[in-house]
Amino acid sequence: MIIAKKYAESLFEVGHEQGVSDSIKKDLDTLKTVVSADQSFHRFAEDPQVSKQSRIEFVEKTFKGVNQPLMNLLKILAERKHLELIPAISAEYEHFYNEANEQQYMKVESVYALSDEEINDIGKAFIKRTGYKRLLIENIINKDLIGGIRTTIGTTVYDGSVQNSLKEISKAVQQQ
């Protein structure tokens, strides 16, 4: 969503300049969780009968305690009837945050739950391979892999599973 990306980029730039990008990310993560789960918030955010002033007052009371750059954005969203964009803005902000901190999410699929040591070793190997300073790793159990692992970093998939090896062998045999 282009508008959410623009809001997120502006918020990140201001937060980064003021040295509060970490706390803004935490606040946005919390807001995203709360707002996504609360249907009454969505009804309020989309209600055309709620005045601009009522929306701004709601934001000031409800989100009191967030960093000033985030509060300023929330007031703008309230004024423009865009409060429903909070989850999308949070997701876009996370992208800018991860890029600036040279980190990325990594999904590691395996047949069984990996130990912390195994996860750390995989992380270290992929840090060397990708150049990221930090990988935020999630281990997902996938019995269909038969063995080995399949990792996803951003949109790139590294497949070292037995399932993939068998597919490659099957393709090679069929081509002969």
PDB file of N, CA and C in Angstrom, residues 3 8 12-13 19 26 30 32 34 40 60-61 71 78 80-81 88 91 95 103 105 113 130 140 151 159 163 165:
ATOM      1  N   ILE A   3       0.412   4.534   0.241  1.00  0.00           N
ATOM      2  CA  ILE A   3       0.245   5.590   1.243  1.00  0.00           C
ATOM      3  C   ILE A   3       0.823   5.153   2.598  1.00  0.00           C
ATOM      4  N   ALA A   8       5.085   5.460   6.690  1.00  0.00           N
ATOM      5  CA  ALA A   8       6.106   4.709   7.426  1.00  0.00           C
ATOM      6  C   ALA A   8       7.502   5.271   7.179  1.00  0.00           C
ATOM      7  N   PHE A  12       9.843   6.810   9.984  1.00  0.00           N
ATOM      8  CA  PHE A  12      11.161   6.236  10.255  1.00  0.00           C
ATOM      9  C   PHE A  12      12.250   7.301  10.173  1.00  0.00           C
ATOM     10  N   GLU A  13      12.191   8.148   9.161  1.00  0.00           N
ATOM     11  CA  GLU A  13      13.205   9.195   9.009  1.00  0.00           C
ATOM     12  C   GLU A  13      13.228  10.121  10.222  1.00  0.00           C
ATOM     13  N   GLY A  19      16.595   9.612  17.159  1.00  0.00           N
ATOM     14  CA  GLY A  19      17.143   8.500  17.939  1.00  0.00           C
ATOM     15  C   GLY A  19      16.095   7.684  18.678  1.00  0.00           C
ATOM     16  N   LYS A  26       8.662  -0.602  18.692  1.00  0.00           N
ATOM     17  CA  LYS A  26       7.965  -1.339  19.757  1.00  0.00           C
ATOM     18  C   LYS A  26       6.532  -0.845  19.905  1.00  0.00           C
ATOM     19  N   THR A  30       2.975  -2.954  19.124  1.00  0.00           N
ATOM     20  CA  THR A  30       1.870  -3.063  20.084  1.00  0.00           C
ATOM     21  C   THR A  30       0.577  -2.547  19.471  1.00  0.00           C
ATOM     22  N   LYS A  32      -0.228  -2.310  16.338  1.00  0.00           N
ATOM     23  CA  LYS A  32      -0.657  -3.217  15.272  1.00  0.00           C
ATOM     24  C   LYS A  32      -1.423  -4.400  15.855  1.00  0.00           C
ATOM     25  N   VAL A  34      -2.961  -4.648  18.833  1.00  0.00           N
ATOM     26  CA  VAL A  34      -4.206  -4.219  19.460  1.00  0.00           C
ATOM     27  C   VAL A  34      -5.243  -3.820  18.411  1.00  0.00           C
ATOM     28  N   SER A  40     -14.096  -3.054  17.223  1.00  0.00           N
ATOM     29  CA  SER A  40     -14.726  -1.776  17.565  1.00  0.00           C
ATOM     30  C   SER A  40     -13.841  -0.610  17.126  1.00  0.00           C
ATOM     31  N   GLU A  60      -5.287  11.075  21.221  1.00  0.00           N
ATOM     32  CA  GLU A  60      -4.504  11.663  22.303  1.00  0.00           C
ATOM     33  C   GLU A  60      -4.712  10.919  23.623  1.00  0.00           C
ATOM     34  N   LYS A  61      -5.939  10.512  23.896  1.00  0.00           N
ATOM     35  CA  LYS A  61      -6.232   9.804  25.155  1.00  0.00           C
ATOM     36  C   LYS A  61      -5.801   8.342  25.095  1.00  0.00           C
ATOM     37  N   MET A  71       2.938   9.939  17.821  1.00  0.00           N
ATOM     38  CA  MET A  71       1.705  10.643  18.185  1.00  0.00           C
ATOM     39  C   MET A  71       1.308  11.623  17.084  1.00  0.00           C
ATOM     40  N   ALA A  78      -5.761  10.313  12.163  1.00  0.00           N
ATOM     41  CA  ALA A  78      -7.102  10.578  12.686  1.00  0.00           C
ATOM     42  C   ALA A  78      -7.772  11.693  11.894  1.00  0.00           C
ATOM     43  N   ARG A  80      -7.218  12.619   8.865  1.00  0.00           N
ATOM     44  CA  ARG A  80      -7.486  12.235   7.473  1.00  0.00           C
ATOM     45  C   ARG A  80      -8.316  10.955   7.352  1.00  0.00           C
ATOM     46  N   LYS A  81      -8.813  10.457   8.487  1.00  0.00           N
ATOM     47  CA  LYS A  81      -9.616   9.222   8.526  1.00  0.00           C
ATOM     48  C   LYS A  81      -8.845   8.033   7.951  1.00  0.00           C
ATOM     49  N   ALA A  88      -0.751  -1.633   8.378  1.00  0.00           N
ATOM     50  CA  ALA A  88       0.060  -1.560   7.151  1.00  0.00           C
ATOM     51  C   ALA A  88       1.268  -0.650   7.357  1.00  0.00           C
ATOM     52  N   ALA A  91       3.883  -2.560   9.328  1.00  0.00           N
ATOM     53  CA  ALA A  91       4.614  -3.518   8.485  1.00  0.00           C
ATOM     54  C   ALA A  91       5.647  -2.811   7.613  1.00  0.00           C
ATOM     55  N   HIS A  95       9.992  -2.784   7.687  1.00  0.00           N
ATOM     56  CA  HIS A  95      10.877  -2.956   6.530  1.00  0.00           C
ATOM     57  C   HIS A  95      12.012  -1.913   6.564  1.00  0.00           C
ATOM     58  N   GLN A 103      19.235  -6.096   9.136  1.00  0.00           N
ATOM     59  CA  GLN A 103      18.708  -7.350   9.666  1.00  0.00           C
ATOM     60  C   GLN A 103      17.510  -7.777   8.825  1.00  0.00           C
ATOM     61  N   TYR A 105      14.204 -11.063   8.620  1.00  0.00           N
ATOM     62  CA  TYR A 105      13.571 -12.261   9.160  1.00  0.00           C
ATOM     63  C   TYR A 105      13.990 -13.461   8.333  1.00  0.00           C
ATOM     64  N   ALA A 113      11.948 -29.821  15.665  1.00  0.00           N
ATOM     65  CA  ALA A 113      12.350 -28.555  16.287  1.00  0.00           C
ATOM     66  C   ALA A 113      13.864 -28.536  16.453  1.00  0.00           C
ATOM     67  N   THR A 130      24.750 -13.903   3.398  1.00  0.00           N
ATOM     68  CA  THR A 130      23.885 -12.804   2.963  1.00  0.00           C
ATOM     69  C   THR A 130      24.451 -11.416   3.239  1.00  0.00           C
ATOM     70  N   ILE A 140      10.203 -23.488  11.890  1.00  0.00           N
ATOM     71  CA  ILE A 140       8.878 -24.032  11.593  1.00  0.00           C
ATOM     72  C   ILE A 140       9.023 -25.513  11.274  1.00  0.00           C
ATOM     73  N   THR A 151      15.222 -22.728   4.030  1.00  0.00           N
ATOM     74  CA  THR A 151      15.215 -21.415   4.671  1.00  0.00           C
ATOM     75  C   THR A 151      14.687 -20.372   3.698  1.00  0.00           C
ATOM     76  N   ASP A 159      16.884 -24.109  -0.457  1.00  0.00           N
ATOM     77  CA  ASP A 159      16.260 -25.399  -0.171  1.00  0.00           C
ATOM     78  C   ASP A 159      17.293 -26.510  -0.133  1.00  0.00           C
ATOM     79  N   GLN A 163      13.363 -33.584   0.401  1.00  0.00           N
ATOM     80  CA  GLN A 163      12.242 -33.473  -0.533  1.00  0.00           C
ATOM     81  C   GLN A 163      12.695 -32.782  -1.828  1.00  0.00           C
ATOM     82  N   SER A 165      15.808 -32.494  -2.941  1.00  0.00           N
ATOM     83  CA  SER A 165      16.808 -33.342  -3.610  1.00  0.00           C
ATOM     84  C   SER A 165      16.123 -34.429  -4.429  1.00  0.00           C
TER      85      SER A 165
END
